[in-house]
């Protein structure tokens, strides 16, 4: 406990940690590595990392509905960029991610094989990447150090280089994986591409931009790693009409797009994807939900009506329980195509209008990118869903390659940014573009990757994170592109310095 508290992580999961790392003798094994993988489960929660990456953007908000979803303003403060160093989710995310880094470090230090070390190196890189992206500096404790030693702290550029080295080792020592829940060579390449794409942000002397200098060498690395994934022949964009196959209950078997995430089965959920539909479903829908989060009308309106990603009737879902995949707006239906009502008896019509501070139970467009698997009788058994929860997708990699080309990189294969973007738009039913600008590429990343946890990262890189949006009418300060270091972490580790603006 003392080791982790000193690193700035005060909220610990004693049950999960248990005695796993108390034995100081011998090399660690697959069972110890499983403890590091288990730390990924929190990434599928509706709060913490996911909330910090999504609620602060132009594609999600958590309106208060009477006495529902007030939660002491935690969701409202994220959307309005008014969080403080004592914000509960800022604190809890810091703890969760840094525990992941520390646990992976322990496994790496005593790994029984290069395979175990490589998987743990990838996982450490993932957790540290999120720390660097959200907070801008990363505490690090050598597992051989004394309990009384104060952990050192890597600056953002130092931590970025550290992450790259971890991933290079992982890439060199990993192969294909049996499922998306196991670190693979492609997963390491996907994260390397993302790190290099954001390196200009992480090494900039000016927090938040508004513009960054993207080095051609970094952009070429993005292209290099993207091309390796392409050349593997393992992944592809789903054809027309199959976009939501990437998120459905059978995505383990059906998706050719998903690279890495949480592998779930009905009896084993690393991180249950049900949070993603529960947080928007109304109480009277099937299955029932928490009637919480919504998207913003302007974001919804950025989709063409013909774009499959905006929403479709999904076989085995819509015909049984009335729920459509994608965005839900207008009159909602239940089993047997029955028009649903609110608790008051009024029609359940989801409206584009929504007020962050006070909304009725039907206001706001909902999003069901992941969705449940109804039984034959139309019922839904809670906690039995086996949708794999996705962190990295092939479509993301292709869009990153397009962006790298647009920012000055050179593709030895001769692909253009326009061709890559249209290769994704066309099967989705969107009209092909005749040219692609920065605004076009940012918008396309939003349409393809909405609610997948990348929007804040993208908006910052494109210099748009602080722009006004619905329910946040004024631009916010550039300091908000970083979250504050939790005050208790600053108090216990003098090597941590509070971020500017806090």
CSV table of C-alpha atoms in Angstrom, one decimal:
chain,number,residue,atom,x,y,z
A,1,UNK,CA,0.0,0.0,0.0
A,2,UNK,CA,2.8,2.4,0.9
A,3,UNK,CA,4.4,1.9,-2.5
A,4,UNK,CA,1.3,2.9,-4.4
A,5,UNK,CA,0.2,5.7,-2.1
A,6,UNK,CA,3.6,7.3,-2.5
A,7,UNK,CA,3.2,7.2,-6.3
A,8,UNK,CA,0.1,9.3,-6.0
A,9,UNK,CA,-2.5,6.5,-6.1
A,10,UNK,CA,-4.6,6.6,-3.0
A,11,UNK,CA,-7.7,4.7,-4.0
A,12,UNK,CA,-6.6,1.1,-4.3
A,13,UNK,CA,-8.5,-2.1,-5.1
A,14,UNK,CA,-7.2,-4.3,-2.3
A,15,UNK,CA,-9.3,-7.3,-3.3
A,16,UNK,CA,-7.9,-7.3,-6.8
A,17,UNK,CA,-4.3,-6.7,-5.8
A,18,UNK,CA,-4.5,-9.2,-2.9
A,19,UNK,CA,-1.3,-11.0,-2.3
A,20,UNK,CA,-0.4,-11.3,-6.0
A,21,UNK,CA,2.8,-9.3,-5.7
A,22,UNK,CA,3.7,-9.9,-2.1
A,23,UNK,CA,5.9,-12.9,-2.8
A,24,UNK,CA,9.4,-11.5,-3.7
A,25,UNK,CA,10.8,-14.7,-5.0
A,26,UNK,CA,10.7,-16.3,-8.4
A,27,UNK,CA,9.5,-15.0,-11.8
A,28,UNK,CA,6.0,-13.9,-12.5
A,29,UNK,CA,3.7,-16.0,-14.7
A,30,UNK,CA,0.6,-15.8,-16.9
A,31,UNK,CA,-1.6,-15.7,-13.8
A,32,UNK,CA,0.2,-12.5,-12.6
A,33,UNK,CA,-0.1,-11.0,-16.1
A,34,UNK,CA,-3.9,-11.6,-15.9
A,35,UNK,CA,-4.0,-9.2,-13.0
A,36,UNK,CA,-2.7,-6.5,-15.3
A,37,UNK,CA,-5.2,-7.3,-18.0
A,38,UNK,CA,-7.9,-7.1,-15.4
A,39,UNK,CA,-7.1,-3.5,-14.8
A,40,UNK,CA,-8.3,-2.8,-18.3
A,41,UNK,CA,-11.8,-3.6,-17.3
A,42,UNK,CA,-12.3,-0.1,-15.9
A,43,UNK,CA,-11.9,1.3,-19.3
A,44,UNK,CA,-15.4,0.0,-20.2
A,45,UNK,CA,-17.0,1.8,-17.3
A,46,UNK,CA,-19.2,4.8,-18.2
A,47,UNK,CA,-17.1,7.1,-15.9
A,48,UNK,CA,-13.4,7.8,-15.3
A,49,UNK,CA,-11.1,7.5,-18.4
A,50,UNK,CA,-14.1,7.2,-20.8
A,51,UNK,CA,-15.9,10.1,-19.2
A,52,UNK,CA,-12.8,12.4,-19.2
A,53,UNK,CA,-12.3,11.6,-22.9
A,54,UNK,CA,-15.9,11.9,-24.1
A,55,UNK,CA,-18.0,14.2,-21.8
A,56,UNK,CA,-15.6,17.1,-22.4
A,57,UNK,CA,-16.2,17.0,-26.1
A,58,UNK,CA,-18.8,18.0,-28.7
A,59,UNK,CA,-20.3,14.5,-28.9
A,60,UNK,CA,-21.5,13.7,-25.4
A,61,UNK,CA,-23.1,15.3,-22.4
A,62,UNK,CA,-24.8,14.0,-19.2
A,63,UNK,CA,-27.8,16.2,-18.5
A,64,UNK,CA,-29.4,16.3,-15.1
A,65,UNK,CA,-33.0,15.1,-15.2
A,66,UNK,CA,-34.8,16.3,-12.2
A,67,UNK,CA,-33.3,14.4,-9.4
A,68,UNK,CA,-31.6,11.9,-11.8
A,69,UNK,CA,-28.0,12.2,-12.8
A,70,UNK,CA,-27.2,15.2,-10.7
A,71,UNK,CA,-24.3,13.3,-9.1
A,72,UNK,CA,-22.9,16.6,-7.5
A,73,UNK,CA,-22.3,18.0,-10.9
A,74,UNK,CA,-19.6,15.5,-12.0
A,75,UNK,CA,-20.9,15.1,-15.5
A,76,UNK,CA,-21.9,18.8,-16.0
A,77,UNK,CA,-18.4,20.0,-14.9
A,78,UNK,CA,-16.8,17.7,-17.5
A,79,UNK,CA,-18.9,19.1,-20.3
A,80,UNK,CA,-18.5,22.7,-19.3
A,81,UNK,CA,-14.7,22.4,-18.6
A,82,UNK,CA,-15.1,23.6,-15.0
A,83,UNK,CA,-13.5,20.7,-13.2
A,84,UNK,CA,-11.0,21.2,-10.4
A,85,UNK,CA,-8.1,19.2,-8.9
A,86,UNK,CA,-10.5,17.7,-6.5
A,87,UNK,CA,-13.0,16.4,-9.1
A,88,UNK,CA,-13.9,12.8,-8.3
A,89,UNK,CA,-13.4,11.4,-11.8
A,90,UNK,CA,-10.1,13.3,-12.3
A,91,UNK,CA,-8.9,11.6,-9.1
A,92,UNK,CA,-10.3,8.2,-9.7
A,93,UNK,CA,-8.9,8.0,-13.3
A,94,UNK,CA,-5.5,9.0,-12.1
A,95,UNK,CA,-5.6,6.2,-9.6
A,96,UNK,CA,-6.9,3.6,-12.0
A,97,UNK,CA,-4.4,4.3,-14.7
A,98,UNK,CA,-1.3,4.6,-12.5
A,99,UNK,CA,-2.2,1.3,-10.7
A,100,UNK,CA,-2.2,-0.3,-14.2
A,101,UNK,CA,1.3,1.2,-14.9
A,102,UNK,CA,2.7,0.0,-11.6
A,103,UNK,CA,1.2,-3.5,-11.8
A,104,UNK,CA,2.6,-3.9,-15.4
A,105,UNK,CA,6.0,-2.7,-14.2
A,106,UNK,CA,6.1,-5.4,-11.5
A,107,UNK,CA,5.4,-8.1,-14.1
A,108,UNK,CA,8.0,-6.7,-16.5
A,109,UNK,CA,10.6,-6.6,-13.8
A,110,UNK,CA,10.2,-10.3,-13.0
A,111,UNK,CA,8.7,-11.8,-16.2
A,112,UNK,CA,9.3,-15.5,-16.8
A,113,UNK,CA,9.5,-15.1,-20.6
A,114,UNK,CA,9.8,-12.5,-23.4
A,115,UNK,CA,6.1,-13.2,-24.3
A,116,UNK,CA,4.9,-12.2,-20.8
A,117,UNK,CA,7.3,-9.2,-20.7
A,118,UNK,CA,6.1,-8.1,-24.2
A,119,UNK,CA,2.4,-8.3,-23.2
A,120,UNK,CA,3.0,-6.4,-20.0
A,121,UNK,CA,5.1,-3.8,-21.9
A,122,UNK,CA,2.2,-3.2,-24.2
A,123,UNK,CA,-0.3,-2.9,-21.3
A,124,UNK,CA,2.1,-0.5,-19.5
A,125,UNK,CA,2.3,1.6,-22.6
A,126,UNK,CA,-1.4,1.7,-22.9
A,127,UNK,CA,-2.0,2.8,-19.4
A,128,UNK,CA,0.9,5.4,-19.5
A,129,UNK,CA,-0.4,6.7,-22.8
A,130,UNK,CA,-3.7,7.5,-21.2
A,131,UNK,CA,-1.9,9.2,-18.3
A,132,UNK,CA,0.2,11.3,-20.6
A,133,UNK,CA,-2.7,12.2,-22.8
A,134,UNK,CA,-5.0,13.2,-19.9
A,135,UNK,CA,-2.5,14.6,-17.4
A,136,UNK,CA,0.7,15.5,-19.2
A,137,UNK,CA,3.2,13.9,-16.8
A,138,UNK,CA,3.6,10.4,-15.5
A,139,UNK,CA,4.9,9.2,-12.1
A,140,UNK,CA,7.0,6.1,-12.2
A,141,UNK,CA,8.3,3.8,-9.4
A,142,UNK,CA,11.0,1.3,-9.9
A,143,UNK,CA,9.7,-1.9,-8.2
A,144,UNK,CA,13.2,-2.4,-6.8
A,145,UNK,CA,13.2,1.0,-5.0
A,146,UNK,CA,12.6,1.4,-1.3
A,147,UNK,CA,9.1,2.0,0.0
A,148,UNK,CA,10.3,5.4,1.3
A,149,UNK,CA,11.6,6.6,-2.1
A,150,UNK,CA,9.7,9.3,-3.8
A,151,UNK,CA,8.7,8.2,-7.3
A,152,UNK,CA,10.3,10.0,-10.2
A,153,UNK,CA,8.1,11.8,-12.6
A,154,UNK,CA,8.5,11.7,-16.4
A,155,UNK,CA,7.7,14.9,-18.3
A,156,UNK,CA,5.3,14.6,-21.2
A,157,UNK,CA,8.1,14.2,-23.8
A,158,UNK,CA,10.1,11.8,-21.6
A,159,UNK,CA,7.0,9.7,-21.0
A,160,UNK,CA,6.3,9.6,-24.7
A,161,UNK,CA,9.7,8.2,-25.5
A,162,UNK,CA,9.3,5.7,-22.7
A,163,UNK,CA,6.0,4.5,-24.2
A,164,UNK,CA,7.6,4.2,-27.6
A,165,UNK,CA,10.4,2.0,-26.2
A,166,UNK,CA,7.9,-0.3,-24.5
A,167,UNK,CA,5.9,-0.6,-27.7
A,168,UNK,CA,8.9,-1.3,-29.8
A,169,UNK,CA,9.8,-4.2,-27.5
A,170,UNK,CA,6.2,-5.4,-27.6
A,171,UNK,CA,6.1,-5.3,-31.4
A,172,UNK,CA,9.3,-7.2,-31.7
A,173,UNK,CA,8.3,-10.0,-29.4
A,174,UNK,CA,4.5,-10.4,-30.0
A,175,UNK,CA,2.8,-12.3,-32.7
A,176,UNK,CA,-0.9,-12.8,-33.6
A,177,UNK,CA,-3.3,-13.3,-30.7
A,178,UNK,CA,-6.2,-15.8,-30.2
A,179,UNK,CA,-8.6,-12.9,-29.7
A,180,UNK,CA,-8.7,-9.2,-29.3
A,181,UNK,CA,-8.3,-9.4,-25.6
A,182,UNK,CA,-4.6,-10.5,-25.8
A,183,UNK,CA,-1.8,-8.0,-26.8
A,184,UNK,CA,-0.6,-8.7,-30.3
A,185,UNK,CA,1.9,-7.3,-32.8
A,186,UNK,CA,-0.9,-5.4,-34.5
A,187,UNK,CA,-2.1,-3.9,-31.2
A,188,UNK,CA,1.4,-2.6,-30.5
A,189,UNK,CA,1.6,-1.2,-34.1
A,190,UNK,CA,-1.8,0.5,-33.7
A,191,UNK,CA,-0.8,2.2,-30.5
A,192,UNK,CA,2.6,3.2,-31.9
A,193,UNK,CA,0.8,4.9,-34.8
A,194,UNK,CA,-1.4,6.8,-32.4
A,195,UNK,CA,1.5,7.9,-30.2
A,196,UNK,CA,3.5,9.2,-33.2
A,197,UNK,CA,0.4,11.0,-34.6
A,198,UNK,CA,0.0,12.8,-31.2
A,199,UNK,CA,3.7,13.3,-30.6
A,200,UNK,CA,3.6,16.9,-31.7
A,201,UNK,CA,1.0,17.6,-29.0
A,202,UNK,CA,2.9,15.8,-26.3
A,203,UNK,CA,6.2,17.6,-27.1
A,204,UNK,CA,4.8,21.0,-27.7
A,205,UNK,CA,6.0,23.8,-25.4
A,206,UNK,CA,2.6,25.4,-25.6
A,207,UNK,CA,-0.2,23.4,-23.9
A,208,UNK,CA,-3.2,23.1,-26.1
A,209,UNK,CA,-1.8,24.6,-29.3
A,210,UNK,CA,-3.8,26.0,-31.1
A,211,UNK,CA,-1.5,24.6,-33.7
A,212,UNK,CA,1.3,22.1,-33.5
A,213,UNK,CA,4.3,21.3,-35.6
A,214,UNK,CA,3.9,17.8,-37.0
A,215,UNK,CA,7.3,16.5,-37.9
A,216,UNK,CA,7.4,14.6,-41.2
A,217,UNK,CA,9.5,11.9,-39.6
A,218,UNK,CA,6.7,11.3,-37.0
A,219,UNK,CA,4.1,11.2,-39.7
A,220,UNK,CA,6.2,8.7,-41.7
A,221,UNK,CA,6.2,6.5,-38.6
A,222,UNK,CA,2.4,6.6,-38.4
A,223,UNK,CA,2.3,5.5,-42.1
A,224,UNK,CA,4.9,2.8,-41.5
A,225,UNK,CA,3.0,1.2,-38.6
A,226,UNK,CA,-0.3,1.5,-40.5
A,227,UNK,CA,1.2,-0.1,-43.5
A,228,UNK,CA,2.4,-3.1,-41.4
A,229,UNK,CA,-1.1,-3.7,-40.2
A,230,UNK,CA,-2.5,-3.4,-43.7
A,231,UNK,CA,0.2,-5.7,-45.0
A,232,UNK,CA,-0.7,-8.4,-42.5
A,233,UNK,CA,-3.9,-9.0,-44.4
A,234,UNK,CA,-5.7,-9.7,-41.1
A,235,UNK,CA,-8.0,-6.7,-40.9
A,236,UNK,CA,-10.4,-5.0,-43.2
A,237,UNK,CA,-13.3,-2.6,-43.3
A,238,UNK,CA,-16.7,-4.2,-43.0
A,239,UNK,CA,-18.7,-4.0,-46.2
A,240,UNK,CA,-21.9,-2.0,-46.7
A,241,UNK,CA,-24.6,-2.8,-44.2
A,242,UNK,CA,-22.1,-4.4,-41.7
A,243,UNK,CA,-20.7,-1.4,-39.7
A,244,UNK,CA,-22.5,-2.3,-36.4
A,245,UNK,CA,-21.2,-5.8,-36.7
A,246,UNK,CA,-18.1,-4.4,-35.1
A,247,UNK,CA,-20.0,-3.8,-31.9
A,248,UNK,CA,-22.7,-6.5,-31.9
A,249,UNK,CA,-23.0,-9.5,-29.6
A,250,UNK,CA,-21.2,-11.7,-32.1
A,251,UNK,CA,-18.4,-9.3,-32.9
A,252,UNK,CA,-15.8,-11.8,-31.8
A,253,UNK,CA,-16.6,-13.9,-34.9
A,254,UNK,CA,-18.1,-11.3,-37.3
A,255,UNK,CA,-15.8,-8.3,-37.1
A,256,UNK,CA,-12.7,-8.0,-39.3
A,257,UNK,CA,-12.0,-4.5,-38.1
A,258,UNK,CA,-11.4,-4.9,-34.3
A,259,UNK,CA,-7.7,-5.1,-33.3
A,260,UNK,CA,-7.5,-4.9,-29.5
A,261,UNK,CA,-10.0,-4.6,-26.7
A,262,UNK,CA,-11.8,-6.6,-24.0
A,263,UNK,CA,-12.7,-10.1,-25.0
A,264,UNK,CA,-16.0,-11.0,-23.4
A,265,UNK,CA,-18.1,-14.2,-23.3
A,266,UNK,CA,-21.5,-14.7,-21.6
A,267,UNK,CA,-19.7,-16.3,-18.6
A,268,UNK,CA,-16.6,-14.0,-18.5
A,269,UNK,CA,-16.8,-10.2,-18.9
A,270,UNK,CA,-13.5,-8.4,-18.7
A,271,UNK,CA,-15.4,-5.2,-19.1
A,272,UNK,CA,-19.1,-5.5,-19.9
A,273,UNK,CA,-20.1,-3.4,-22.9
A,274,UNK,CA,-23.7,-3.2,-21.5
A,275,UNK,CA,-22.7,0.2,-19.9
A,276,UNK,CA,-22.7,1.7,-23.4
A,277,UNK,CA,-26.4,0.9,-24.0
A,278,UNK,CA,-27.6,1.1,-20.4
A,279,UNK,CA,-26.4,4.7,-20.0
A,280,UNK,CA,-28.8,6.0,-22.7
A,281,UNK,CA,-31.8,3.6,-22.6
A,282,UNK,CA,-35.0,4.9,-21.1
A,283,UNK,CA,-36.5,3.1,-18.2
A,284,UNK,CA,-39.4,1.8,-20.3
A,285,UNK,CA,-37.3,0.5,-23.2
A,286,UNK,CA,-36.3,-3.2,-23.6
A,287,UNK,CA,-34.0,-3.7,-21.9
A,288,UNK,CA,-34.5,-0.9,-19.4
A,289,UNK,CA,-31.7,1.5,-18.8
A,290,UNK,CA,-30.4,4.4,-16.7
A,291,UNK,CA,-31.8,7.2,-19.0
A,292,UNK,CA,-28.6,9.3,-18.9
A,293,UNK,CA,-26.2,10.4,-21.5
A,294,UNK,CA,-27.0,12.0,-24.9
A,295,UNK,CA,-25.2,13.3,-27.9
A,296,UNK,CA,-25.4,16.8,-29.2
A,297,UNK,CA,-27.7,17.7,-32.0
A,298,UNK,CA,-25.0,19.4,-34.1
A,299,UNK,CA,-22.9,16.2,-33.9
A,300,UNK,CA,-25.9,14.1,-35.0
A,301,UNK,CA,-26.6,16.5,-37.8
A,302,UNK,CA,-23.1,16.0,-39.2
A,303,UNK,CA,-24.2,12.6,-40.6
A,304,UNK,CA,-25.8,12.3,-44.0
A,305,UNK,CA,-29.2,10.6,-43.9
A,306,UNK,CA,-27.8,7.8,-46.0
A,307,UNK,CA,-24.9,7.1,-43.7
A,308,UNK,CA,-25.3,3.7,-42.0
A,309,UNK,CA,-23.4,4.9,-39.0
A,310,UNK,CA,-26.3,7.3,-38.1
A,311,UNK,CA,-28.5,4.3,-37.3
A,312,UNK,CA,-30.2,1.2,-38.7
A,313,UNK,CA,-32.7,-1.5,-37.9
A,314,UNK,CA,-30.5,-4.3,-36.8
A,315,UNK,CA,-31.7,-7.9,-37.4
A,316,UNK,CA,-32.2,-9.9,-34.2
A,317,UNK,CA,-32.5,-6.6,-32.3
A,318,UNK,CA,-34.9,-4.2,-33.8
A,319,UNK,CA,-37.4,-6.8,-34.8
A,320,UNK,CA,-37.5,-8.3,-31.3
A,321,UNK,CA,-37.2,-5.3,-28.9
A,322,UNK,CA,-37.7,-2.3,-31.1
A,323,UNK,CA,-34.3,-0.8,-30.4
A,324,UNK,CA,-32.2,0.5,-33.4
A,325,UNK,CA,-28.5,0.5,-33.6
A,326,UNK,CA,-26.8,3.9,-33.7
A,327,UNK,CA,-28.5,7.1,-32.8
A,328,UNK,CA,-32.0,7.1,-31.4
A,329,UNK,CA,-34.2,10.2,-32.0
A,330,UNK,CA,-38.0,10.6,-32.3
A,331,UNK,CA,-40.7,8.2,-31.2
A,332,UNK,CA,-39.2,5.0,-29.6
A,333,UNK,CA,-40.7,1.6,-29.9
A,334,UNK,CA,-40.6,-1.6,-27.9
A,335,UNK,CA,-41.4,-5.3,-28.6
A,336,UNK,CA,-44.1,-5.9,-31.3
A,337,UNK,CA,-43.4,-2.4,-32.6
A,338,UNK,CA,-45.4,-0.9,-29.7
A,339,UNK,CA,-45.0,2.9,-29.3
A,340,UNK,CA,-43.4,3.5,-25.9
A,341,UNK,CA,-44.4,6.1,-23.4
A,342,UNK,CA,-42.6,8.0,-20.6
A,343,UNK,CA,-43.3,7.3,-17.0
A,344,UNK,CA,-46.0,10.0,-17.1
A,345,UNK,CA,-47.8,8.3,-20.0
A,346,UNK,CA,-46.6,10.9,-22.6
A,347,UNK,CA,-45.1,9.5,-25.8
A,348,UNK,CA,-41.4,8.6,-25.5
A,349,UNK,CA,-40.0,10.9,-28.1
A,350,UNK,CA,-36.3,11.6,-27.9
A,351,UNK,CA,-35.8,15.2,-28.9
A,352,UNK,CA,-32.6,17.0,-30.2
A,353,UNK,CA,-33.2,19.7,-27.6
A,354,UNK,CA,-31.5,19.1,-24.3
A,355,UNK,CA,-30.6,21.2,-21.3
A,356,UNK,CA,-27.5,20.2,-19.3
A,357,UNK,CA,-28.8,21.5,-16.0
A,358,UNK,CA,-32.4,20.4,-16.3
A,359,UNK,CA,-33.9,18.1,-18.9
A,360,UNK,CA,-37.0,16.0,-19.0
A,361,UNK,CA,-36.7,12.2,-19.2
A,362,UNK,CA,-37.2,12.2,-23.0
A,363,UNK,CA,-34.9,15.0,-24.0
A,364,UNK,CA,-31.7,14.3,-25.8
A,365,UNK,CA,-30.6,12.0,-28.7
A,366,UNK,CA,-29.4,8.7,-27.4
A,367,UNK,CA,-26.6,6.5,-28.8
A,368,UNK,CA,-26.6,2.7,-28.9
A,369,UNK,CA,-23.3,1.8,-30.7
A,370,UNK,CA,-23.1,-1.4,-28.6
A,371,UNK,CA,-26.4,-3.2,-28.0
A,372,UNK,CA,-27.8,-6.3,-26.3
A,373,UNK,CA,-28.6,-9.7,-27.7
A,374,UNK,CA,-32.3,-10.4,-27.1
A,375,UNK,CA,-33.3,-14.0,-26.3
A,376,UNK,CA,-35.7,-15.8,-28.7
A,377,UNK,CA,-38.7,-14.6,-26.6
A,378,UNK,CA,-37.5,-11.0,-26.8
A,379,UNK,CA,-36.2,-10.8,-23.2
A,380,UNK,CA,-32.7,-9.6,-22.4
A,381,UNK,CA,-30.7,-11.4,-19.7
A,382,UNK,CA,-28.6,-8.9,-17.8
A,383,UNK,CA,-24.9,-9.5,-17.4
A,384,UNK,CA,-24.8,-12.2,-20.1
A,385,UNK,CA,-23.7,-10.1,-23.1
A,386,UNK,CA,-20.5,-11.1,-24.9
A,387,UNK,CA,-19.9,-8.0,-27.1
A,388,UNK,CA,-16.1,-7.5,-27.2
A,389,UNK,CA,-15.3,-4.0,-26.1
A,390,UNK,CA,-13.0,-2.3,-28.6
A,391,UNK,CA,-10.0,0.0,-28.0
A,392,UNK,CA,-8.3,-0.1,-31.4
A,393,UNK,CA,-9.9,-0.6,-34.8
A,394,UNK,CA,-8.5,-0.9,-38.4
A,395,UNK,CA,-10.7,2.0,-39.5
A,396,UNK,CA,-9.0,4.2,-36.9
A,397,UNK,CA,-5.6,3.1,-38.3
A,398,UNK,CA,-6.6,4.0,-41.9
A,399,UNK,CA,-7.9,7.4,-40.8
A,400,UNK,CA,-4.6,8.0,-38.9
A,401,UNK,CA,-2.7,7.1,-42.0
A,402,UNK,CA,-4.8,9.6,-44.0
A,403,UNK,CA,-4.1,12.3,-41.5
A,404,UNK,CA,-0.4,11.6,-41.4
A,405,UNK,CA,-0.3,11.9,-45.2
A,406,UNK,CA,-2.2,15.2,-45.0
A,407,UNK,CA,0.3,16.5,-42.4
A,408,UNK,CA,3.3,15.9,-44.6
A,409,UNK,CA,4.1,12.2,-44.4
A,410,UNK,CA,4.9,10.2,-47.5
A,411,UNK,CA,3.3,6.8,-48.2
A,412,UNK,CA,5.7,4.5,-50.1
A,413,UNK,CA,2.6,2.6,-51.3
A,414,UNK,CA,1.2,5.8,-53.0
A,415,UNK,CA,-2.1,6.0,-51.2
A,416,UNK,CA,-3.7,9.4,-50.7
A,417,UNK,CA,-5.6,10.9,-47.8
A,418,UNK,CA,-8.6,11.3,-50.0
A,419,UNK,CA,-8.6,7.7,-51.1
A,420,UNK,CA,-8.3,6.4,-47.6
A,421,UNK,CA,-11.1,8.5,-46.3
A,422,UNK,CA,-13.4,7.5,-49.1
A,423,UNK,CA,-12.5,3.9,-48.6
A,424,UNK,CA,-14.3,4.2,-45.3
A,425,UNK,CA,-17.1,6.6,-46.3
A,426,UNK,CA,-18.3,4.6,-49.4
A,427,UNK,CA,-19.3,1.4,-47.6
A,428,UNK,CA,-21.0,3.4,-44.9
A,429,UNK,CA,-23.3,5.0,-47.5
A,430,UNK,CA,-21.8,8.4,-47.3
A,431,UNK,CA,-21.1,10.4,-50.5
A,432,UNK,CA,-17.4,10.2,-51.5
A,433,UNK,CA,-15.5,13.5,-51.0
A,434,UNK,CA,-13.8,15.2,-53.9
A,435,UNK,CA,-11.1,16.7,-51.6
A,436,UNK,CA,-10.2,16.3,-48.0
A,437,UNK,CA,-9.3,19.1,-45.6
A,438,UNK,CA,-8.4,19.1,-41.9
A,439,UNK,CA,-12.1,19.9,-41.1
A,440,UNK,CA,-13.2,17.0,-43.3
A,441,UNK,CA,-10.8,14.6,-41.6
A,442,UNK,CA,-11.8,15.6,-38.1
A,443,UNK,CA,-15.5,15.3,-39.0
A,444,UNK,CA,-14.9,11.8,-40.5
A,445,UNK,CA,-13.1,10.6,-37.5
A,446,UNK,CA,-16.0,11.7,-35.4
A,447,UNK,CA,-18.5,9.9,-37.6
A,448,UNK,CA,-16.5,6.7,-37.7
A,449,UNK,CA,-15.3,6.6,-34.1
A,450,UNK,CA,-18.0,8.3,-32.1
A,451,UNK,CA,-18.4,7.3,-28.5
A,452,UNK,CA,-15.3,5.1,-28.7
A,453,UNK,CA,-13.2,7.3,-26.4
A,454,UNK,CA,-11.0,9.1,-28.9
A,455,UNK,CA,-12.9,12.4,-29.5
A,456,UNK,CA,-11.0,14.6,-27.0
A,457,UNK,CA,-7.7,13.3,-28.3
A,458,UNK,CA,-8.7,14.2,-31.8
A,459,UNK,CA,-10.2,17.6,-31.0
A,460,UNK,CA,-7.0,18.7,-29.2
A,461,UNK,CA,-4.8,17.6,-32.1
A,462,UNK,CA,-6.9,19.6,-34.5
A,463,UNK,CA,-7.0,22.6,-32.2
A,464,UNK,CA,-10.8,22.4,-31.6
A,465,UNK,CA,-11.1,21.1,-28.1
A,466,UNK,CA,-11.8,24.5,-26.5
A,467,UNK,CA,-14.3,25.7,-29.1
A,468,UNK,CA,-17.9,26.6,-27.9
A,469,UNK,CA,-20.5,23.8,-28.2
A,470,UNK,CA,-24.1,23.3,-27.1
A,471,UNK,CA,-24.4,24.0,-23.4
A,472,UNK,CA,-20.9,25.5,-23.3
A,473,UNK,CA,-21.4,28.7,-25.2
A,474,UNK,CA,-17.9,30.3,-24.7
A,475,UNK,CA,-14.5,29.1,-25.6
A,476,UNK,CA,-12.5,27.7,-22.7
A,477,UNK,CA,-8.9,28.3,-21.8
A,478,UNK,CA,-6.2,26.2,-23.5
A,479,UNK,CA,-5.1,24.9,-20.1
A,480,UNK,CA,-8.2,22.7,-20.2
A,481,UNK,CA,-6.6,20.4,-22.7
A,482,UNK,CA,-4.9,18.9,-19.7
A,483,UNK,CA,-6.6,17.7,-16.6
A,484,UNK,CA,-5.2,18.8,-13.2
A,485,UNK,CA,-3.0,16.4,-11.2
A,486,UNK,CA,-5.1,15.3,-8.2
A,487,UNK,CA,-4.2,17.5,-5.3
A,488,UNK,CA,-3.5,14.6,-3.0
A,489,UNK,CA,-1.0,13.3,-5.6
A,490,UNK,CA,0.8,16.6,-5.7
A,491,UNK,CA,0.8,16.7,-1.9
A,492,UNK,CA,2.4,13.3,-1.5
A,493,UNK,CA,5.0,13.5,-4.4
A,494,UNK,CA,7.0,16.7,-4.6
A,495,UNK,CA,8.3,15.7,-8.0
A,496,UNK,CA,4.8,16.3,-9.4
A,497,UNK,CA,4.0,19.9,-10.4
A,498,UNK,CA,0.4,21.1,-10.8
A,499,UNK,CA,-0.5,21.7,-14.5
A,500,UNK,CA,-0.9,25.3,-15.6
A,501,UNK,CA,-4.3,26.9,-15.0
A,502,UNK,CA,-5.0,25.0,-11.8
